Amino acid sequence: MLELNGISSGYGETQVLYGLTLSAGSGRVTAILGRNGAGKTTTLKTIMGLLPVRDGEIRLEGHKLNGKAPFQIAAAGIGYVPETRDIFASLTVRENLELAASRGRSGAWTMDTVVDLFPRLGERMSNGGQQLSGGEQQMLAMARALLLNPALLILDEPTEGLAPIIVKLIHDKLQELRNAGQSIILVEQNFGFATALADDVAVVGKGQVVWTGTPDQIRNDAEVQHTWLGV
Ligand code: ATP
């Protein structure tokens, strides 16, 4: 579904990715793991066109994404939930959702179905973005991404800073999406959370994919965990 082939990317004079190669399969959850600073967020920003591809190729269902603007990449079918969640703090929950729905492709996700998935958002419709808890912001950010009816949903550290009960809720919702066949790329520091959801795991280290395998394989590979995740 998504193929990254030999990607190089970075910030100004700082190169971060050095020929990164990764594939995420259709209907699968691909977890990207790695230490702080390994290049995970940089990989996602490069996929989304927020950083230019310096070398290599990115393809979504065979169509080349390199050189496209972020809005074109979203329109091509990638929903992105950044680490910063990027909701509009000055707009209400309803306005945040309506804005996303107005830009989205048509499909199963509508204002009604995202509120069915996250009933809490239904109770907070008139609240401003700045009044939401971290967990509610994460739900709103996910709902906004789903309203695009994305072929691929990409989440950057969705559990960061959230209470355990909300982490469990996010896990259950992602499991529901996975069971419904949604293709997902998940960047996570929380090893247990990521390996419980993933079908495939890719480990990023020093700007490259240094290991790929299944959750079971990495759970049983103390050396990979120690070398590349610092566990
Ligand atoms: P984390 O879990 O800490 O977010 P990560 O694997 O997502 O880790 P990246 O955010 O991709 O790591 O960062 C990779 C490298 O790029 C780091 O060395 C970081 O310092 C550098 N970097 C990140 N953002 C910028 C920026 N805006 N300008 C310059 N360098 C940056």
CSV table of N, CA and C in Angstrom, one decimal, residues 63-206:
chain,number,residue,atom,x,y,z
A,63,HIS,N,1.1,5.0,-6.7
A,63,HIS,CA,1.2,6.4,-7.2
A,63,HIS,C,2.3,7.2,-6.5
A,64,LYS,N,3.1,7.8,-7.2
A,64,LYS,CA,4.3,8.5,-6.6
A,64,LYS,C,3.8,9.8,-5.8
A,65,LEU,N,4.3,9.9,-4.6
A,65,LEU,CA,3.9,11.0,-3.7
A,65,LEU,C,4.9,12.1,-3.7
A,66,ASN,N,6.2,11.8,-4.0
A,66,ASN,CA,7.3,12.8,-3.9
A,66,ASN,C,6.9,14.1,-4.6
A,67,GLY,N,7.2,15.2,-3.9
A,67,GLY,CA,7.0,16.5,-4.6
A,67,GLY,C,5.6,17.0,-4.4
A,68,LYS,N,4.7,16.2,-3.9
A,68,LYS,CA,3.3,16.7,-3.7
A,68,LYS,C,3.2,17.5,-2.4
A,69,ALA,N,2.3,18.4,-2.4
A,69,ALA,CA,2.0,19.3,-1.2
A,69,ALA,C,1.2,18.4,-0.2
A,70,PRO,N,1.4,18.8,1.1
A,70,PRO,CA,0.6,18.0,2.2
A,70,PRO,C,-0.9,17.9,1.9
A,71,PHE,N,-1.5,18.9,1.4
A,71,PHE,CA,-3.0,18.8,1.1
A,71,PHE,C,-3.2,17.8,0.0
A,72,GLN,N,-2.3,17.7,-1.0
A,72,GLN,CA,-2.5,16.7,-2.1
A,72,GLN,C,-2.3,15.3,-1.5
A,73,ILE,N,-1.4,15.1,-0.6
A,73,ILE,CA,-1.1,13.8,0.0
A,73,ILE,C,-2.3,13.4,0.8
A,74,ALA,N,-2.9,14.3,1.6
A,74,ALA,CA,-4.1,14.0,2.3
A,74,ALA,C,-5.2,13.6,1.3
A,75,ALA,N,-5.3,14.4,0.3
A,75,ALA,CA,-6.4,14.1,-0.7
A,75,ALA,C,-6.1,12.7,-1.4
A,76,ALA,N,-4.9,12.3,-1.5
A,76,ALA,CA,-4.5,11.0,-2.1
A,76,ALA,C,-4.9,9.9,-1.2
A,77,GLY,N,-5.3,10.2,0.1
A,77,GLY,CA,-5.8,9.1,1.0
A,77,GLY,C,-5.0,8.8,2.2
A,78,ILE,N,-4.2,9.8,2.7
A,78,ILE,CA,-3.4,9.6,3.9
A,78,ILE,C,-3.9,10.5,5.0
A,79,GLY,N,-4.5,10.0,6.1
A,79,GLY,CA,-4.9,10.8,7.2
A,79,GLY,C,-3.8,10.7,8.2
A,80,TYR,N,-3.4,11.9,8.7
A,80,TYR,CA,-2.2,12.0,9.6
A,80,TYR,C,-2.6,12.7,10.9
A,81,VAL,N,-2.2,12.0,12.0
A,81,VAL,CA,-2.4,12.6,13.3
A,81,VAL,C,-1.1,12.8,13.9
A,82,PRO,N,-0.6,14.1,13.9
A,82,PRO,CA,0.8,14.3,14.3
A,82,PRO,C,0.8,14.3,15.9
A,83,GLU,N,2.1,14.2,16.3
A,83,GLU,CA,2.3,14.1,17.8
A,83,GLU,C,1.7,15.3,18.5
A,84,THR,N,1.7,16.5,17.8
A,84,THR,CA,1.1,17.7,18.4
A,84,THR,C,-0.4,17.8,18.3
A,85,ARG,N,-1.0,16.8,17.7
A,85,ARG,CA,-2.4,16.6,17.6
A,85,ARG,C,-3.1,17.7,16.7
A,86,ASP,N,-2.6,18.9,16.6
A,86,ASP,CA,-3.0,19.9,15.7
A,86,ASP,C,-4.5,20.0,15.4
A,87,ILE,N,-5.2,20.2,16.5
A,87,ILE,CA,-6.6,20.6,16.4
A,87,ILE,C,-6.7,22.1,16.5
A,88,PHE,N,-7.8,22.7,16.1
A,88,PHE,CA,-7.9,24.1,16.2
A,88,PHE,C,-8.5,24.5,17.6
A,89,ALA,N,-7.6,25.1,18.4
A,89,ALA,CA,-7.9,25.4,19.8
A,89,ALA,C,-9.0,26.4,19.9
A,90,SER,N,-9.1,27.3,18.9
A,90,SER,CA,-10.1,28.4,19.0
A,90,SER,C,-11.5,28.0,18.4
A,91,LEU,N,-11.5,26.8,17.8
A,91,LEU,CA,-12.8,26.3,17.3
A,91,LEU,C,-13.4,25.3,18.2
A,92,THR,N,-14.8,25.1,18.1
A,92,THR,CA,-15.4,24.1,19.0
A,92,THR,C,-15.1,22.7,18.3
A,93,VAL,N,-15.5,21.7,19.1
A,93,VAL,CA,-15.3,20.3,18.6
A,93,VAL,C,-16.1,20.1,17.3
A,94,ARG,N,-17.3,20.7,17.3
A,94,ARG,CA,-18.2,20.5,16.1
A,94,ARG,C,-17.5,21.2,14.9
A,95,GLU,N,-17.0,22.4,15.1
A,95,GLU,CA,-16.3,23.1,14.0
A,95,GLU,C,-15.1,22.4,13.5
A,96,ASN,N,-14.3,21.9,14.5
A,96,ASN,CA,-13.1,21.1,14.1
A,96,ASN,C,-13.5,19.9,13.2
A,97,LEU,N,-14.6,19.2,13.6
A,97,LEU,CA,-15.0,18.1,12.8
A,97,LEU,C,-15.6,18.5,11.5
A,98,GLU,N,-16.4,19.5,11.5
A,98,GLU,CA,-17.1,20.0,10.2
A,98,GLU,C,-16.0,20.4,9.2
A,99,LEU,N,-15.0,21.1,9.7
A,99,LEU,CA,-13.9,21.5,8.8
A,99,LEU,C,-13.2,20.3,8.1
A,100,ALA,N,-13.0,19.3,9.0
A,100,ALA,CA,-12.3,18.1,8.4
A,100,ALA,C,-13.3,17.3,7.4
A,101,ALA,N,-14.6,17.3,7.8
A,101,ALA,CA,-15.5,16.6,7.0
A,101,ALA,C,-15.7,17.3,5.6
A,102,SER,N,-15.6,18.6,5.6
A,102,SER,CA,-15.7,19.4,4.4
A,102,SER,C,-14.6,19.1,3.4
A,103,ARG,N,-13.4,18.7,4.0
A,103,ARG,CA,-12.2,18.5,3.1
A,103,ARG,C,-12.1,17.1,2.7
A,104,GLY,N,-12.9,16.2,3.4
A,104,GLY,CA,-12.7,14.8,3.3
A,104,GLY,C,-13.2,14.1,2.0
A,105,ARG,N,-12.8,12.9,1.7
A,105,ARG,CA,-13.3,12.1,0.6
A,105,ARG,C,-14.6,11.5,1.2
A,106,SER,N,-15.5,11.1,0.3
A,106,SER,CA,-16.7,10.5,0.8
A,106,SER,C,-16.4,9.0,1.2
A,107,GLY,N,-17.2,8.5,2.2
A,107,GLY,CA,-16.9,7.2,2.6
A,107,GLY,C,-17.7,6.9,3.9
A,108,ALA,N,-17.3,5.9,4.6
A,108,ALA,CA,-18.1,5.4,5.8
A,108,ALA,C,-18.0,6.4,6.9
A,109,TRP,N,-16.9,7.2,7.0
A,109,TRP,CA,-16.8,8.1,8.1
A,109,TRP,C,-17.5,9.4,7.9
A,110,THR,N,-18.4,9.7,8.8
A,110,THR,CA,-19.2,10.9,8.7
A,110,THR,C,-19.2,11.5,10.1
A,111,MET,N,-19.8,12.7,10.3
A,111,MET,CA,-19.9,13.3,11.6
A,111,MET,C,-20.6,12.3,12.6
A,112,ASP,N,-21.6,11.6,12.1
A,112,ASP,CA,-22.3,10.7,13.0
A,112,ASP,C,-21.5,9.5,13.3
A,113,THR,N,-20.8,8.9,12.4
A,113,THR,CA,-20.0,7.7,12.7
A,113,THR,C,-18.8,7.9,13.5
A,114,VAL,N,-18.1,9.1,13.4
A,114,VAL,CA,-17.0,9.4,14.3
A,114,VAL,C,-17.5,9.6,15.7
A,115,VAL,N,-18.7,10.2,15.8
A,115,VAL,CA,-19.2,10.4,17.2
A,115,VAL,C,-19.7,9.0,17.8
A,116,ASP,N,-20.1,8.1,16.9
A,116,ASP,CA,-20.4,6.7,17.4
A,116,ASP,C,-19.1,6.1,17.9
A,117,LEU,N,-18.0,6.3,17.2
A,117,LEU,CA,-16.7,5.7,17.6
A,117,LEU,C,-16.2,6.4,18.9
A,118,PHE,N,-16.4,7.7,19.0
A,118,PHE,CA,-15.9,8.4,20.2
A,118,PHE,C,-17.1,9.2,20.8
A,119,PRO,N,-18.0,8.5,21.6
A,119,PRO,CA,-19.2,9.2,22.1
A,119,PRO,C,-18.8,10.4,23.0
A,120,ARG,N,-17.6,10.4,23.6
A,120,ARG,CA,-17.2,11.5,24.4
A,120,ARG,C,-17.2,12.8,23.6
A,121,LEU,N,-16.8,12.7,22.3
A,121,LEU,CA,-16.8,13.9,21.5
A,121,LEU,C,-18.2,14.5,21.3
A,122,GLY,N,-19.2,13.6,21.3
A,122,GLY,CA,-20.6,14.0,21.1
A,122,GLY,C,-21.0,14.8,22.3
A,123,GLU,N,-20.5,14.5,23.5
A,123,GLU,CA,-20.8,15.3,24.7
A,123,GLU,C,-20.1,16.6,24.7
A,124,ARG,N,-19.1,16.8,23.9
A,124,ARG,CA,-18.2,17.9,24.0
A,124,ARG,C,-18.4,18.8,22.8
A,125,MET,N,-19.4,18.6,22.0
A,125,MET,CA,-19.5,19.3,20.7
A,125,MET,C,-19.4,20.8,20.7
A,126,SER,N,-19.9,21.4,21.8
A,126,SER,CA,-19.9,22.9,21.9
A,126,SER,C,-18.7,23.4,22.6
A,127,ASN,N,-17.9,22.5,23.1
A,127,ASN,CA,-16.7,23.0,23.8
A,127,ASN,C,-15.6,23.4,22.9
A,128,GLY,N,-14.8,24.4,23.3
A,128,GLY,CA,-13.7,24.8,22.5
A,128,GLY,C,-12.5,23.8,22.6
A,129,GLY,N,-11.7,23.8,21.5
A,129,GLY,CA,-10.6,22.9,21.5
A,129,GLY,C,-9.7,23.0,22.7
A,130,GLN,N,-9.6,24.3,23.2
A,130,GLN,CA,-8.6,24.5,24.3
A,130,GLN,C,-9.2,24.0,25.6
A,131,GLN,N,-10.5,23.6,25.7
A,131,GLN,CA,-11.1,23.1,26.9
A,131,GLN,C,-11.0,21.6,27.0
A,132,LEU,N,-10.4,21.0,26.0
A,132,LEU,CA,-10.4,19.5,26.0
A,132,LEU,C,-9.2,19.0,26.8
A,133,SER,N,-9.4,17.8,27.4
A,133,SER,CA,-8.3,17.1,28.1
A,133,SER,C,-7.4,16.5,26.9
A,134,GLY,N,-6.2,16.1,27.3
A,134,GLY,CA,-5.3,15.5,26.4
A,134,GLY,C,-5.9,14.3,25.6
A,135,GLY,N,-6.7,13.5,26.4
A,135,GLY,CA,-7.3,12.3,25.8
A,135,GLY,C,-8.4,12.8,24.8
A,136,GLU,N,-9.1,13.8,25.1
A,136,GLU,CA,-10.2,14.3,24.2
A,136,GLU,C,-9.6,14.9,23.0
A,137,GLN,N,-8.5,15.6,23.2
A,137,GLN,CA,-7.8,16.2,22.0
A,137,GLN,C,-7.3,15.0,21.1
A,138,GLN,N,-6.8,14.0,21.6
A,138,GLN,CA,-6.3,12.8,20.8
A,138,GLN,C,-7.5,12.2,20.1
A,139,MET,N,-8.7,12.1,20.7
A,139,MET,CA,-9.9,11.5,20.1
A,139,MET,C,-10.3,12.4,18.9
A,140,LEU,N,-10.3,13.8,19.2
A,140,LEU,CA,-10.7,14.7,18.2
A,140,LEU,C,-9.7,14.7,17.0
A,141,ALA,N,-8.4,14.6,17.3
A,141,ALA,CA,-7.5,14.5,16.2
A,141,ALA,C,-7.7,13.3,15.4
A,142,MET,N,-7.9,12.1,16.0
A,142,MET,CA,-8.2,10.9,15.3
A,142,MET,C,-9.5,11.0,14.5
A,143,ALA,N,-10.5,11.6,15.1
A,143,ALA,CA,-11.8,11.7,14.4
A,143,ALA,C,-11.6,12.6,13.1
A,144,ARG,N,-10.8,13.7,13.3
A,144,ARG,CA,-10.6,14.6,12.1
A,144,ARG,C,-9.9,13.8,11.0
A,145,ALA,N,-8.9,13.0,11.4
A,145,ALA,CA,-8.2,12.2,10.3
A,145,ALA,C,-9.1,11.2,9.7
A,146,LEU,N,-10.0,10.6,10.5
A,146,LEU,CA,-10.9,9.6,9.9
A,146,LEU,C,-11.9,10.2,9.0
A,147,LEU,N,-12.3,11.5,9.2
A,147,LEU,CA,-13.3,12.1,8.4
A,147,LEU,C,-12.8,12.3,7.0
A,148,LEU,N,-11.5,12.2,6.8
A,148,LEU,CA,-10.9,12.2,5.4
A,148,LEU,C,-11.2,11.0,4.7
A,149,ASN,N,-11.7,9.9,5.4
A,149,ASN,CA,-11.9,8.6,4.9
A,149,ASN,C,-10.6,8.1,4.2
A,150,PRO,N,-9.6,8.1,5.0
A,150,PRO,CA,-8.2,7.8,4.5
A,150,PRO,C,-8.1,6.3,4.1
A,151,ALA,N,-7.3,6.1,3.1
A,151,ALA,CA,-6.9,4.7,2.8
A,151,ALA,C,-5.9,4.2,3.8
A,152,LEU,N,-5.1,5.2,4.3
A,152,LEU,CA,-4.1,4.9,5.3
A,152,LEU,C,-4.1,5.9,6.4
A,153,LEU,N,-4.2,5.4,7.6
A,153,LEU,CA,-4.2,6.3,8.8
A,153,LEU,C,-2.8,6.3,9.4
A,154,ILE,N,-2.2,7.4,9.6
A,154,ILE,CA,-0.9,7.5,10.3
A,154,ILE,C,-0.9,8.2,11.6
A,155,LEU,N,-0.5,7.6,12.7
A,155,LEU,CA,-0.5,8.2,14.0
A,155,LEU,C,0.9,8.3,14.6
A,156,ASP,N,1.2,9.5,15.1
A,156,ASP,CA,2.5,9.7,15.7
A,156,ASP,C,2.3,9.8,17.2
A,157,GLU,N,2.8,8.7,17.9
A,157,GLU,CA,2.7,8.6,19.4
A,157,GLU,C,1.3,9.0,20.0
A,158,PRO,N,0.3,8.3,19.6
A,158,PRO,CA,-1.1,8.7,20.0
A,158,PRO,C,-1.3,8.6,21.5
A,159,THR,N,-0.4,7.8,22.2
A,159,THR,CA,-0.7,7.7,23.7
A,159,THR,C,0.2,8.6,24.5
A,160,GLU,N,1.0,9.4,23.9
A,160,GLU,CA,2.0,10.2,24.6
A,160,GLU,C,1.2,11.2,25.6
A,161,GLY,N,1.6,11.1,26.9
A,161,GLY,CA,1.1,12.0,27.9
A,161,GLY,C,-0.3,11.6,28.4
A,162,LEU,N,-0.8,10.5,28.0
A,162,LEU,CA,-2.2,10.2,28.3
A,162,LEU,C,-2.3,9.2,29.5
A,163,ALA,N,-3.3,9.4,30.3
A,163,ALA,CA,-3.6,8.5,31.5
A,163,ALA,C,-3.8,7.0,31.0
A,164,PRO,N,-3.4,6.1,31.8
A,164,PRO,CA,-3.6,4.6,31.4
A,164,PRO,C,-5.0,4.3,30.9
A,165,ILE,N,-6.0,4.9,31.5
A,165,ILE,CA,-7.4,4.5,31.1
A,165,ILE,C,-7.7,5.0,29.7
A,166,ILE,N,-7.1,6.1,29.4
A,166,ILE,CA,-7.3,6.7,28.0
A,166,ILE,C,-6.4,5.9,27.0
A,167,VAL,N,-5.2,5.5,27.4
A,167,VAL,CA,-4.4,4.7,26.6
A,167,VAL,C,-5.1,3.4,26.2
A,168,LYS,N,-5.8,2.8,27.2
A,168,LYS,CA,-6.6,1.6,26.9
A,168,LYS,C,-7.7,1.9,25.9
A,169,LEU,N,-8.4,3.0,26.1
A,169,LEU,CA,-9.5,3.4,25.2
A,169,LEU,C,-9.0,3.6,23.8
A,170,ILE,N,-7.8,4.3,23.6
A,170,ILE,CA,-7.2,4.5,22.3
A,170,ILE,C,-6.9,3.1,21.7
A,171,HIS,N,-6.3,2.3,22.5
A,171,HIS,CA,-6.0,0.9,22.0
A,171,HIS,C,-7.2,0.2,21.5
A,172,ASP,N,-8.3,0.2,22.3
A,172,ASP,CA,-9.5,-0.4,21.8
A,172,ASP,C,-10.1,0.1,20.5
A,173,LYS,N,-10.0,1.5,20.4
A,173,LYS,CA,-10.5,2.1,19.2
A,173,LYS,C,-9.7,1.7,18.0
A,174,LEU,N,-8.3,1.7,18.2
A,174,LEU,CA,-7.5,1.3,17.1
A,174,LEU,C,-7.7,-0.2,16.7
A,175,GLN,N,-8.0,-1.0,17.7
A,175,GLN,CA,-8.2,-2.4,17.4
A,175,GLN,C,-9.5,-2.5,16.6
A,176,GLU,N,-10.5,-1.7,16.9
A,176,GLU,CA,-11.8,-1.7,16.1
A,176,GLU,C,-11.5,-1.3,14.7
A,177,LEU,N,-10.7,-0.3,14.5
A,177,LEU,CA,-10.3,0.2,13.2
A,177,LEU,C,-9.6,-0.9,12.4
A,178,ARG,N,-8.6,-1.5,13.1
A,178,ARG,CA,-7.9,-2.6,12.5
A,178,ARG,C,-8.8,-3.8,12.1
A,179,ASN,N,-9.7,-4.1,13.0
A,179,ASN,CA,-10.7,-5.2,12.6
A,179,ASN,C,-11.6,-4.9,11.4
A,180,ALA,N,-11.8,-3.6,11.3
A,180,ALA,CA,-12.6,-3.1,10.1
A,180,ALA,C,-11.8,-3.0,8.8
A,181,GLY,N,-10.5,-3.4,8.9
A,181,GLY,CA,-9.6,-3.4,7.7
A,181,GLY,C,-8.9,-2.1,7.4
A,182,GLN,N,-8.9,-1.2,8.4
A,182,GLN,CA,-8.2,0.1,8.1
A,182,GLN,C,-6.7,-0.1,8.1
A,183,SER,N,-6.0,0.4,7.1
A,183,SER,CA,-4.5,0.3,7.1
A,183,SER,C,-4.0,1.4,8.0
A,184,ILE,N,-3.0,1.1,8.8
A,184,ILE,CA,-2.5,2.0,9.9
A,184,ILE,C,-1.0,1.9,10.0
A,185,ILE,N,-0.4,3.1,10.1
A,185,ILE,CA,1.0,3.2,10.5
A,185,ILE,C,1.0,3.9,11.9
A,186,LEU,N,1.7,3.2,12.8
A,186,LEU,CA,1.7,3.7,14.2
A,186,LEU,C,3.1,3.9,14.7
A,187,VAL,N,3.5,5.1,15.0
A,187,VAL,CA,4.8,5.4,15.6
A,187,VAL,C,4.5,5.4,17.1
A,188,GLU,N,5.3,4.7,17.9
A,188,GLU,CA,5.1,4.6,19.3
A,188,GLU,C,6.3,4.4,20.1
A,189,GLN,N,6.4,5.1,21.3
A,189,GLN,CA,7.4,4.8,22.3
A,189,GLN,C,7.0,3.7,23.2
A,190,ASN,N,5.7,3.5,23.3
A,190,ASN,CA,5.1,2.5,24.2
A,190,ASN,C,5.1,1.1,23.5
A,191,PHE,N,6.2,0.3,23.9
A,191,PHE,CA,6.4,-0.9,23.2
A,191,PHE,C,5.2,-1.9,23.3
A,192,GLY,N,4.7,-2.0,24.5
A,192,GLY,CA,3.6,-2.9,24.8
A,192,GLY,C,2.4,-2.6,23.9
A,193,PHE,N,2.1,-1.3,23.9
A,193,PHE,CA,0.9,-0.8,23.2
A,193,PHE,C,1.1,-1.1,21.7
A,194,ALA,N,2.3,-0.8,21.2
A,194,ALA,CA,2.5,-0.9,19.7
A,194,ALA,C,2.5,-2.4,19.3
A,195,THR,N,3.2,-3.2,20.1
A,195,THR,CA,3.3,-4.7,19.7
A,195,THR,C,1.9,-5.4,19.9
A,196,ALA,N,1.1,-4.9,20.8
A,196,ALA,CA,-0.2,-5.5,21.0
A,196,ALA,C,-1.1,-5.2,19.7
A,197,LEU,N,-0.9,-4.1,19.0
A,197,LEU,CA,-1.8,-3.8,17.9
A,197,LEU,C,-1.2,-4.2,16.6
A,198,ALA,N,0.1,-4.3,16.5
A,198,ALA,CA,0.7,-4.4,15.2
A,198,ALA,C,0.6,-5.7,14.5
A,199,ASP,N,0.6,-5.7,13.2
A,199,ASP,CA,0.8,-7.0,12.4
A,199,ASP,C,2.3,-7.1,12.1
A,200,ASP,N,2.9,-5.9,11.7
A,200,ASP,CA,4.3,-5.9,11.3
A,200,ASP,C,5.0,-4.8,12.1
A,201,VAL,N,6.3,-5.0,12.4
A,201,VAL,CA,7.0,-4.0,13.1
A,201,VAL,C,8.3,-3.7,12.3
A,202,ALA,N,8.6,-2.3,12.3
A,202,ALA,CA,9.8,-1.9,11.6
A,202,ALA,C,10.5,-1.0,12.7
A,203,VAL,N,11.8,-1.3,12.9
A,203,VAL,CA,12.6,-0.5,13.8
A,203,VAL,C,13.5,0.4,13.1
A,204,VAL,N,13.4,1.7,13.5
A,204,VAL,CA,14.2,2.8,12.8
A,204,VAL,C,15.4,3.1,13.8
A,205,GLY,N,16.6,3.1,13.2
A,205,GLY,CA,17.8,3.5,14.0
A,205,GLY,C,18.7,4.3,13.1
A,206,LYS,N,19.2,5.4,13.5
A,206,LYS,CA,20.1,6.2,12.8
A,206,LYS,C,19.6,6.5,11.3
